[in-house]
mmCIF file with all atom_site columns, C-alpha atoms in Angstrom:
data_model
loop_
_atom_site.group_PDB
_atom_site.id
_atom_site.type_symbol
_atom_site.label_atom_id
_atom_site.label_alt_id
_atom_site.label_comp_id
_atom_site.label_asym_id
_atom_site.label_entity_id
_atom_site.label_seq_id
_atom_site.pdbx_PDB_ins_code
_atom_site.Cartn_x
_atom_site.Cartn_y
_atom_site.Cartn_z
_atom_site.occupancy
_atom_site.B_iso_or_equiv
_atom_site.pdbx_formal_charge
_atom_site.auth_seq_id
_atom_site.auth_comp_id
_atom_site.auth_asym_id
_atom_site.auth_atom_id
_atom_site.pdbx_PDB_model_num
ATOM 1   C CA . MET A 1 1   ? 3.128   18.918  6.200   1.00 0.00 ? 1   MET A CA 1
ATOM 2   C CA . SER A 1 2   ? 5.057   16.560  7.497   1.00 0.00 ? 2   SER A CA 1
ATOM 3   C CA . GLU A 1 3   ? 4.384   13.114  5.807   1.00 0.00 ? 3   GLU A CA 1
ATOM 4   C CA . GLN A 1 4   ? 5.107   11.736  9.424   1.00 0.00 ? 4   GLN A CA 1
ATOM 5   C CA . ALA A 1 5   ? 2.460   14.104  11.089  1.00 0.00 ? 5   ALA A CA 1
ATOM 6   C CA . THR A 1 6   ? -0.369  12.670  13.197  1.00 0.00 ? 6   THR A CA 1
ATOM 7   C CA . GLY A 1 7   ? -3.064  15.226  14.442  1.00 0.00 ? 7   GLY A CA 1
ATOM 8   C CA . GLY A 1 8   ? -4.490  15.104  18.059  1.00 0.00 ? 8   GLY A CA 1
ATOM 9   C CA . GLY A 1 9   ? -7.268  13.491  19.447  1.00 0.00 ? 9   GLY A CA 1
ATOM 10  C CA . ALA A 1 10  ? -8.428  9.716   18.417  1.00 0.00 ? 10  ALA A CA 1
ATOM 11  C CA . ALA A 1 11  ? -7.274  9.058   14.305  1.00 0.00 ? 11  ALA A CA 1
ATOM 12  C CA . ASN A 1 12  ? -9.570  7.831   11.271  1.00 0.00 ? 12  ASN A CA 1
ATOM 13  C CA . PRO A 1 13  ? -7.545  8.239   8.042   1.00 0.00 ? 13  PRO A CA 1
ATOM 14  C CA . ARG A 1 14  ? -9.099  9.690   5.272   1.00 0.00 ? 14  ARG A CA 1
ATOM 15  C CA . ALA A 1 15  ? -8.412  7.356   2.848   1.00 0.00 ? 15  ALA A CA 1
ATOM 16  C CA . VAL A 1 16  ? -5.745  3.911   3.504   1.00 0.00 ? 16  VAL A CA 1
ATOM 17  C CA . LEU A 1 17  ? -3.773  2.752   -0.174  1.00 0.00 ? 17  LEU A CA 1
ATOM 18  C CA . ILE A 1 18  ? -4.180  -1.350  -0.931  1.00 0.00 ? 18  ILE A CA 1
ATOM 19  C CA . GLY A 1 19  ? -2.564  -2.533  -3.822  1.00 0.00 ? 19  GLY A CA 1
ATOM 20  C CA . PRO A 1 20  ? 0.158   -4.701  -5.379  1.00 0.00 ? 20  PRO A CA 1
ATOM 21  C CA . PRO A 1 21  ? 3.832   -3.572  -5.481  1.00 0.00 ? 21  PRO A CA 1
ATOM 22  C CA . GLY A 1 22  ? 3.322   -1.194  -8.842  1.00 0.00 ? 22  GLY A CA 1
ATOM 23  C CA . SER A 1 23  ? 0.203   0.398   -8.352  1.00 0.00 ? 23  SER A CA 1
ATOM 24  C CA . GLY A 1 24  ? 1.362   4.135   -7.304  1.00 0.00 ? 24  GLY A CA 1
ATOM 25  C CA . LYS A 1 25  ? 0.474   3.701   -3.898  1.00 0.00 ? 25  LYS A CA 1
ATOM 26  C CA . SER A 1 26  ? 3.061   6.199   -2.081  1.00 0.00 ? 26  SER A CA 1
ATOM 27  C CA . THR A 1 27  ? 2.977   8.454   -5.435  1.00 0.00 ? 27  THR A CA 1
ATOM 28  C CA . VAL A 1 28  ? -0.334  8.393   -5.550  1.00 0.00 ? 28  VAL A CA 1
ATOM 29  C CA . GLY A 1 29  ? -0.707  8.279   -2.106  1.00 0.00 ? 29  GLY A CA 1
ATOM 30  C CA . ARG A 1 30  ? 1.278   11.330  -1.728  1.00 0.00 ? 30  ARG A CA 1
ATOM 31  C CA . LEU A 1 31  ? -1.212  13.936  -3.696  1.00 0.00 ? 31  LEU A CA 1
ATOM 32  C CA . LEU A 1 32  ? -4.179  12.691  -2.615  1.00 0.00 ? 32  LEU A CA 1
ATOM 33  C CA . ALA A 1 33  ? -2.757  14.175  0.755   1.00 0.00 ? 33  ALA A CA 1
ATOM 34  C CA . ASP A 1 34  ? -1.367  16.997  -0.529  1.00 0.00 ? 34  ASP A CA 1
ATOM 35  C CA . ARG A 1 35  ? -4.906  17.435  -2.242  1.00 0.00 ? 35  ARG A CA 1
ATOM 36  C CA . LEU A 1 36  ? -6.913  16.403  1.005   1.00 0.00 ? 36  LEU A CA 1
ATOM 37  C CA . GLU A 1 37  ? -4.905  18.453  2.530   1.00 0.00 ? 37  GLU A CA 1
ATOM 38  C CA . VAL A 1 38  ? -2.801  16.296  5.139   1.00 0.00 ? 38  VAL A CA 1
ATOM 39  C CA . ALA A 1 39  ? -0.416  14.131  5.538   1.00 0.00 ? 39  ALA A CA 1
ATOM 40  C CA . PHE A 1 40  ? 1.043   10.902  4.109   1.00 0.00 ? 40  PHE A CA 1
ATOM 41  C CA . ARG A 1 41  ? 1.918   7.951   6.003   1.00 0.00 ? 41  ARG A CA 1
ATOM 42  C CA . ASP A 1 42  ? 3.737   4.976   4.358   1.00 0.00 ? 42  ASP A CA 1
ATOM 43  C CA . THR A 1 43  ? 3.808   1.668   6.487   1.00 0.00 ? 43  THR A CA 1
ATOM 44  C CA . ASP A 1 44  ? 6.800   0.173   4.657   1.00 0.00 ? 44  ASP A CA 1
ATOM 45  C CA . ALA A 1 45  ? 8.694   3.836   6.216   1.00 0.00 ? 45  ALA A CA 1
ATOM 46  C CA . ASP A 1 46  ? 7.450   3.228   9.631   1.00 0.00 ? 46  ASP A CA 1
ATOM 47  C CA . VAL A 1 47  ? 8.804   -0.288  9.009   1.00 0.00 ? 47  VAL A CA 1
ATOM 48  C CA . GLU A 1 48  ? 11.902  0.396   7.650   1.00 0.00 ? 48  GLU A CA 1
ATOM 49  C CA . ALA A 1 49  ? 12.454  3.026   11.216  1.00 0.00 ? 49  ALA A CA 1
ATOM 50  C CA . VAL A 1 50  ? 11.342  0.983   13.565  1.00 0.00 ? 50  VAL A CA 1
ATOM 51  C CA . ALA A 1 51  ? 14.141  -1.649  12.131  1.00 0.00 ? 51  ALA A CA 1
ATOM 52  C CA . GLY A 1 52  ? 16.329  -0.073  11.284  1.00 0.00 ? 52  GLY A CA 1
ATOM 53  C CA . LYS A 1 53  ? 17.305  -0.989  7.685   1.00 0.00 ? 53  LYS A CA 1
ATOM 54  C CA . PRO A 1 54  ? 14.940  -1.256  4.369   1.00 0.00 ? 54  PRO A CA 1
ATOM 55  C CA . VAL A 1 55  ? 12.462  -3.557  3.780   1.00 0.00 ? 55  VAL A CA 1
ATOM 56  C CA . SER A 1 56  ? 14.596  -5.887  1.794   1.00 0.00 ? 56  SER A CA 1
ATOM 57  C CA . ASP A 1 57  ? 17.734  -6.311  4.701   1.00 0.00 ? 57  ASP A CA 1
ATOM 58  C CA . ILE A 1 58  ? 14.834  -7.204  6.899   1.00 0.00 ? 58  ILE A CA 1
ATOM 59  C CA . PHE A 1 59  ? 13.636  -9.626  4.554   1.00 0.00 ? 59  PHE A CA 1
ATOM 60  C CA . ILE A 1 60  ? 17.168  -11.221 3.734   1.00 0.00 ? 60  ILE A CA 1
ATOM 61  C CA . GLU A 1 61  ? 18.815  -11.049 7.340   1.00 0.00 ? 61  GLU A CA 1
ATOM 62  C CA . ASP A 1 62  ? 15.620  -11.967 9.297   1.00 0.00 ? 62  ASP A CA 1
ATOM 63  C CA . GLY A 1 63  ? 13.361  -12.889 6.983   1.00 0.00 ? 63  GLY A CA 1
ATOM 64  C CA . GLU A 1 64  ? 9.061   -13.069 5.620   1.00 0.00 ? 64  GLU A CA 1
ATOM 65  C CA . GLU A 1 65  ? 7.758   -13.824 9.392   1.00 0.00 ? 65  GLU A CA 1
ATOM 66  C CA . ARG A 1 66  ? 9.299   -10.998 11.634  1.00 0.00 ? 66  ARG A CA 1
ATOM 67  C CA . PHE A 1 67  ? 8.968   -8.940  8.584   1.00 0.00 ? 67  PHE A CA 1
ATOM 68  C CA . ARG A 1 68  ? 5.490   -9.621  8.653   1.00 0.00 ? 68  ARG A CA 1
ATOM 69  C CA . GLU A 1 69  ? 5.398   -8.643  12.577  1.00 0.00 ? 69  GLU A CA 1
ATOM 70  C CA . LEU A 1 70  ? 7.061   -5.541  11.843  1.00 0.00 ? 70  LEU A CA 1
ATOM 71  C CA . GLU A 1 71  ? 4.402   -4.776  9.303   1.00 0.00 ? 71  GLU A CA 1
ATOM 72  C CA . ALA A 1 72  ? 1.347   -5.866  11.196  1.00 0.00 ? 72  ALA A CA 1
ATOM 73  C CA . GLU A 1 73  ? 2.668   -3.686  13.689  1.00 0.00 ? 73  GLU A CA 1
ATOM 74  C CA . ALA A 1 74  ? 2.608   -0.598  11.902  1.00 0.00 ? 74  ALA A CA 1
ATOM 75  C CA . VAL A 1 75  ? -0.714  -0.737  11.038  1.00 0.00 ? 75  VAL A CA 1
ATOM 76  C CA . ARG A 1 76  ? -1.684  -1.535  13.563  1.00 0.00 ? 76  ARG A CA 1
ATOM 77  C CA . ARG A 1 77  ? -0.024  1.796   14.783  1.00 0.00 ? 77  ARG A CA 1
ATOM 78  C CA . ALA A 1 78  ? -0.831  3.404   12.785  1.00 0.00 ? 78  ALA A CA 1
ATOM 79  C CA . LEU A 1 79  ? -3.885  2.904   12.280  1.00 0.00 ? 79  LEU A CA 1
ATOM 80  C CA . ALA A 1 80  ? -4.826  4.199   15.446  1.00 0.00 ? 80  ALA A CA 1
ATOM 81  C CA . GLU A 1 81  ? -2.616  7.455   15.473  1.00 0.00 ? 81  GLU A CA 1
ATOM 82  C CA . HIS A 1 82  ? -3.525  8.940   11.607  1.00 0.00 ? 82  HIS A CA 1
ATOM 83  C CA . ASP A 1 83  ? -5.698  11.144  9.886   1.00 0.00 ? 83  ASP A CA 1
ATOM 84  C CA . GLY A 1 84  ? -4.230  11.442  6.568   1.00 0.00 ? 84  GLY A CA 1
ATOM 85  C CA . VAL A 1 85  ? -3.858  9.139   3.401   1.00 0.00 ? 85  VAL A CA 1
ATOM 86  C CA . LEU A 1 86  ? -2.173  5.616   4.866   1.00 0.00 ? 86  LEU A CA 1
ATOM 87  C CA . SER A 1 87  ? -0.384  3.545   2.432   1.00 0.00 ? 87  SER A CA 1
ATOM 88  C CA . LEU A 1 88  ? 0.286   0.293   3.154   1.00 0.00 ? 88  LEU A CA 1
ATOM 89  C CA . GLY A 1 89  ? 2.772   -2.122  2.109   1.00 0.00 ? 89  GLY A CA 1
ATOM 90  C CA . GLY A 1 90  ? 2.106   -4.496  -0.649  1.00 0.00 ? 90  GLY A CA 1
ATOM 91  C CA . GLY A 1 91  ? 1.108   -8.041  0.766   1.00 0.00 ? 91  GLY A CA 1
ATOM 92  C CA . ALA A 1 92  ? -0.395  -5.610  4.769   1.00 0.00 ? 92  ALA A CA 1
ATOM 93  C CA . ILE A 1 93  ? -3.514  -7.522  3.351   1.00 0.00 ? 93  ILE A CA 1
ATOM 94  C CA . LEU A 1 94  ? -2.272  -10.980 4.046   1.00 0.00 ? 94  LEU A CA 1
ATOM 95  C CA . ALA A 1 95  ? -2.523  -10.738 7.665   1.00 0.00 ? 95  ALA A CA 1
ATOM 96  C CA . GLU A 1 96  ? -6.149  -11.408 8.843   1.00 0.00 ? 96  GLU A CA 1
ATOM 97  C CA . SER A 1 97  ? -5.427  -8.817  11.911  1.00 0.00 ? 97  SER A CA 1
ATOM 98  C CA . THR A 1 98  ? -4.674  -6.298  9.722   1.00 0.00 ? 98  THR A CA 1
ATOM 99  C CA . ARG A 1 99  ? -7.802  -7.037  7.623   1.00 0.00 ? 99  ARG A CA 1
ATOM 100 C CA . GLU A 1 100 ? -9.790  -6.931  10.246  1.00 0.00 ? 100 GLU A CA 1
ATOM 101 C CA . LEU A 1 101 ? -8.110  -3.302  11.348  1.00 0.00 ? 101 LEU A CA 1
ATOM 102 C CA . LEU A 1 102 ? -9.377  -1.943  8.317   1.00 0.00 ? 102 LEU A CA 1
ATOM 103 C CA . ALA A 1 103 ? -13.212 -2.625  8.656   1.00 0.00 ? 103 ALA A CA 1
ATOM 104 C CA . GLY A 1 104 ? -14.934 0.520   8.735   1.00 0.00 ? 104 GLY A CA 1
ATOM 105 C CA . HIS A 1 105 ? -12.072 2.601   7.224   1.00 0.00 ? 105 HIS A CA 1
ATOM 106 C CA . PRO A 1 106 ? -11.786 4.160   3.193   1.00 0.00 ? 106 PRO A CA 1
ATOM 107 C CA . VAL A 1 107 ? -10.187 1.599   1.573   1.00 0.00 ? 107 VAL A CA 1
ATOM 108 C CA . VAL A 1 108 ? -8.607  2.112   -1.666  1.00 0.00 ? 108 VAL A CA 1
ATOM 109 C CA . TYR A 1 109 ? -7.641  -0.511  -3.812  1.00 0.00 ? 109 TYR A CA 1
ATOM 110 C CA . LEU A 1 110 ? -5.237  0.701   -6.731  1.00 0.00 ? 110 LEU A CA 1
ATOM 111 C CA . GLU A 1 111 ? -5.845  -1.459  -9.182  1.00 0.00 ? 111 GLU A CA 1
ATOM 112 C CA . VAL A 1 112 ? -3.476  -2.214  -11.445 1.00 0.00 ? 112 VAL A CA 1
ATOM 113 C CA . GLY A 1 113 ? -2.523  -4.393  -15.084 1.00 0.00 ? 113 GLY A CA 1
ATOM 114 C CA . LEU A 1 114 ? 0.768   -7.418  -15.130 1.00 0.00 ? 114 LEU A CA 1
ATOM 115 C CA . SER A 1 115 ? 2.403   -5.145  -17.943 1.00 0.00 ? 115 SER A CA 1
ATOM 116 C CA . GLN A 1 116 ? 1.593   -1.410  -15.823 1.00 0.00 ? 116 GLN A CA 1
ATOM 117 C CA . ALA A 1 117 ? 3.193   -3.332  -12.763 1.00 0.00 ? 117 ALA A CA 1
ATOM 118 C CA . VAL A 1 118 ? 6.268   -4.355  -14.109 1.00 0.00 ? 118 VAL A CA 1
ATOM 119 C CA . GLN A 1 119 ? 6.819   -1.492  -15.705 1.00 0.00 ? 119 GLN A CA 1
ATOM 120 C CA . ARG A 1 120 ? 6.874   0.430   -12.832 1.00 0.00 ? 120 ARG A CA 1
ATOM 121 C CA . VAL A 1 121 ? 7.883   -1.585  -11.120 1.00 0.00 ? 121 VAL A CA 1
ATOM 122 C CA . GLY A 1 122 ? 11.101  -3.070  -12.772 1.00 0.00 ? 122 GLY A CA 1
ATOM 123 C CA . LEU A 1 123 ? 12.367  -5.990  -13.451 1.00 0.00 ? 123 LEU A CA 1
ATOM 124 C CA . ALA A 1 124 ? 15.886  -5.429  -11.494 1.00 0.00 ? 124 ALA A CA 1
ATOM 125 C CA . SER A 1 125 ? 13.846  -4.120  -8.480  1.00 0.00 ? 125 SER A CA 1
ATOM 126 C CA . ALA A 1 126 ? 15.252  -4.956  -5.391  1.00 0.00 ? 126 ALA A CA 1
ATOM 127 C CA . ARG A 1 127 ? 11.916  -5.574  -4.085  1.00 0.00 ? 127 ARG A CA 1
ATOM 128 C CA . PRO A 1 128 ? 12.707  -9.630  -1.615  1.00 0.00 ? 128 PRO A CA 1
ATOM 129 C CA . LEU A 1 129 ? 9.637   -10.818 -3.241  1.00 0.00 ? 129 LEU A CA 1
ATOM 130 C CA . LEU A 1 130 ? 10.569  -9.960  -6.578  1.00 0.00 ? 130 LEU A CA 1
ATOM 131 C CA . VAL A 1 131 ? 13.385  -12.188 -6.872  1.00 0.00 ? 131 VAL A CA 1
ATOM 132 C CA . LEU A 1 132 ? 14.157  -14.927 -8.526  1.00 0.00 ? 132 LEU A CA 1
ATOM 133 C CA . ASN A 1 133 ? 11.588  -14.300 -11.501 1.00 0.00 ? 133 ASN A CA 1
ATOM 134 C CA . PRO A 1 134 ? 10.961  -11.445 -11.616 1.00 0.00 ? 134 PRO A CA 1
ATOM 135 C CA . ARG A 1 135 ? 7.324   -10.863 -13.654 1.00 0.00 ? 135 ARG A CA 1
ATOM 136 C CA . SER A 1 136 ? 6.439   -14.251 -12.893 1.00 0.00 ? 136 SER A CA 1
ATOM 137 C CA . GLN A 1 137 ? 6.656   -13.503 -9.119  1.00 0.00 ? 137 GLN A CA 1
ATOM 138 C CA . LEU A 1 138 ? 4.851   -10.370 -9.646  1.00 0.00 ? 138 LEU A CA 1
ATOM 139 C CA . LYS A 1 139 ? 1.842   -12.237 -11.945 1.00 0.00 ? 139 LYS A CA 1
ATOM 140 C CA . LYS A 1 140 ? 1.272   -14.921 -9.113  1.00 0.00 ? 140 LYS A CA 1
ATOM 141 C CA . LEU A 1 141 ? 1.563   -12.476 -5.873  1.00 0.00 ? 141 LEU A CA 1
ATOM 142 C CA . MET A 1 142 ? -1.597  -10.042 -7.878  1.00 0.00 ? 142 MET A CA 1
ATOM 143 C CA . GLU A 1 143 ? -3.361  -13.577 -8.387  1.00 0.00 ? 143 GLU A CA 1
ATOM 144 C CA . ALA A 1 144 ? -3.402  -14.470 -5.461  1.00 0.00 ? 144 ALA A CA 1
ATOM 145 C CA . ARG A 1 145 ? -4.230  -10.989 -3.776  1.00 0.00 ? 145 ARG A CA 1
ATOM 146 C CA . ARG A 1 146 ? -6.330  -9.280  -6.612  1.00 0.00 ? 146 ARG A CA 1
ATOM 147 C CA . PRO A 1 147 ? -9.252  -11.477 -3.728  1.00 0.00 ? 147 PRO A CA 1
ATOM 148 C CA . ILE A 1 148 ? -8.298  -9.520  -0.754  1.00 0.00 ? 148 ILE A CA 1
ATOM 149 C CA . TYR A 1 149 ? -7.813  -6.398  -2.012  1.00 0.00 ? 149 TYR A CA 1
ATOM 150 C CA . GLU A 1 150 ? -11.069 -6.609  -4.509  1.00 0.00 ? 150 GLU A CA 1
ATOM 151 C CA . ALA A 1 151 ? -13.374 -7.808  -0.783  1.00 0.00 ? 151 ALA A CA 1
ATOM 152 C CA . LEU A 1 152 ? -11.519 -4.758  1.656   1.00 0.00 ? 152 LEU A CA 1
ATOM 153 C CA . ALA A 1 153 ? -11.770 -1.564  -0.383  1.00 0.00 ? 153 ALA A CA 1
ATOM 154 C CA . THR A 1 154 ? -14.584 0.568   -0.437  1.00 0.00 ? 154 THR A CA 1
ATOM 155 C CA . VAL A 1 155 ? -13.030 1.925   -3.791  1.00 0.00 ? 155 VAL A CA 1
ATOM 156 C CA . VAL A 1 156 ? -11.309 0.934   -6.633  1.00 0.00 ? 156 VAL A CA 1
ATOM 157 C CA . VAL A 1 157 ? -9.734  3.008   -9.312  1.00 0.00 ? 157 VAL A CA 1
ATOM 158 C CA . ALA A 1 158 ? -7.752  1.586   -12.040 1.00 0.00 ? 158 ALA A CA 1
ATOM 159 C CA . THR A 1 159 ? -4.006  2.716   -12.529 1.00 0.00 ? 159 THR A CA 1
ATOM 160 C CA . ASP A 1 160 ? -3.365  1.640   -16.484 1.00 0.00 ? 160 ASP A CA 1
ATOM 161 C CA . GLU A 1 161 ? -2.045  4.393   -18.553 1.00 0.00 ? 161 GLU A CA 1
ATOM 162 C CA . ARG A 1 162 ? -3.350  7.215   -15.893 1.00 0.00 ? 162 ARG A CA 1
ATOM 163 C CA . ARG A 1 163 ? -1.015  9.483   -14.613 1.00 0.00 ? 163 ARG A CA 1
ATOM 164 C CA . PRO A 1 164 ? -1.163  9.830   -10.942 1.00 0.00 ? 164 PRO A CA 1
ATOM 165 C CA . GLY A 1 165 ? -2.830  13.144  -10.826 1.00 0.00 ? 165 GLY A CA 1
ATOM 166 C CA . GLU A 1 166 ? -6.395  11.559  -12.228 1.00 0.00 ? 166 GLU A CA 1
ATOM 167 C CA . VAL A 1 167 ? -6.235  8.871   -10.784 1.00 0.00 ? 167 VAL A CA 1
ATOM 168 C CA . VAL A 1 168 ? -5.842  10.974  -7.552  1.00 0.00 ? 168 VAL A CA 1
ATOM 169 C CA . ASP A 1 169 ? -9.210  13.348  -8.409  1.00 0.00 ? 169 ASP A CA 1
ATOM 170 C CA . GLU A 1 170 ? -11.193 9.444   -9.226  1.00 0.00 ? 170 GLU A CA 1
ATOM 171 C CA . ILE A 1 171 ? -10.614 8.988   -5.881  1.00 0.00 ? 171 ILE A CA 1
ATOM 172 C CA . VAL A 1 172 ? -11.891 12.115  -4.624  1.00 0.00 ? 172 VAL A CA 1
ATOM 173 C CA . LYS A 1 173 ? -15.454 11.120  -6.403  1.00 0.00 ? 173 LYS A CA 1
ATOM 174 C CA . GLY A 1 174 ? -15.121 8.115   -4.598  1.00 0.00 ? 174 GLY A CA 1
ATOM 175 C CA . LEU A 1 175 ? -14.908 9.127   -1.707  1.00 0.00 ? 175 LEU A CA 1
ATOM 176 C CA . GLN A 1 176 ? -17.160 11.754  -1.550  1.00 0.00 ? 176 GLN A CA 1
ATOM 177 C CA . ARG A 1 177 ? -20.106 8.710   -1.987  1.00 0.00 ? 177 ARG A CA 1
#
């Protein structure tokens, strides 16, 4: 299935993946979509398509506030249109409107420890919020967002030291409960 394909009629995503950078939302999301035989959609890709430039350029040229506006709209649209697996950007949950829209959806929090996130993201990352001191910035970001991720989640899956396929297996079991 194409990554941005949507089904007809009223949409209801099979799973909405949330978590910090490096938690595996894109990698696991694609595998989960394949397993569930549905399409995968990433709201960061939606934002980039609307803006016509990468997320890092939006931050630099237009500012974080503009990016967050585009992100909130991308999430709203995706939740209304997409019936497959949806991956949200790590900070999408900061918008109250997004948190409200996630109510009633199967939200999967991909939990990751700092050391694993650093390994996966890399310290020479092009991620705009991790520019100055990536490890310290990532730690602060993860600590600040963790309670929000946990409050929104209907399924929590730890990803540290696990292969993506193992994570997908656990998500599928969690979604069946």
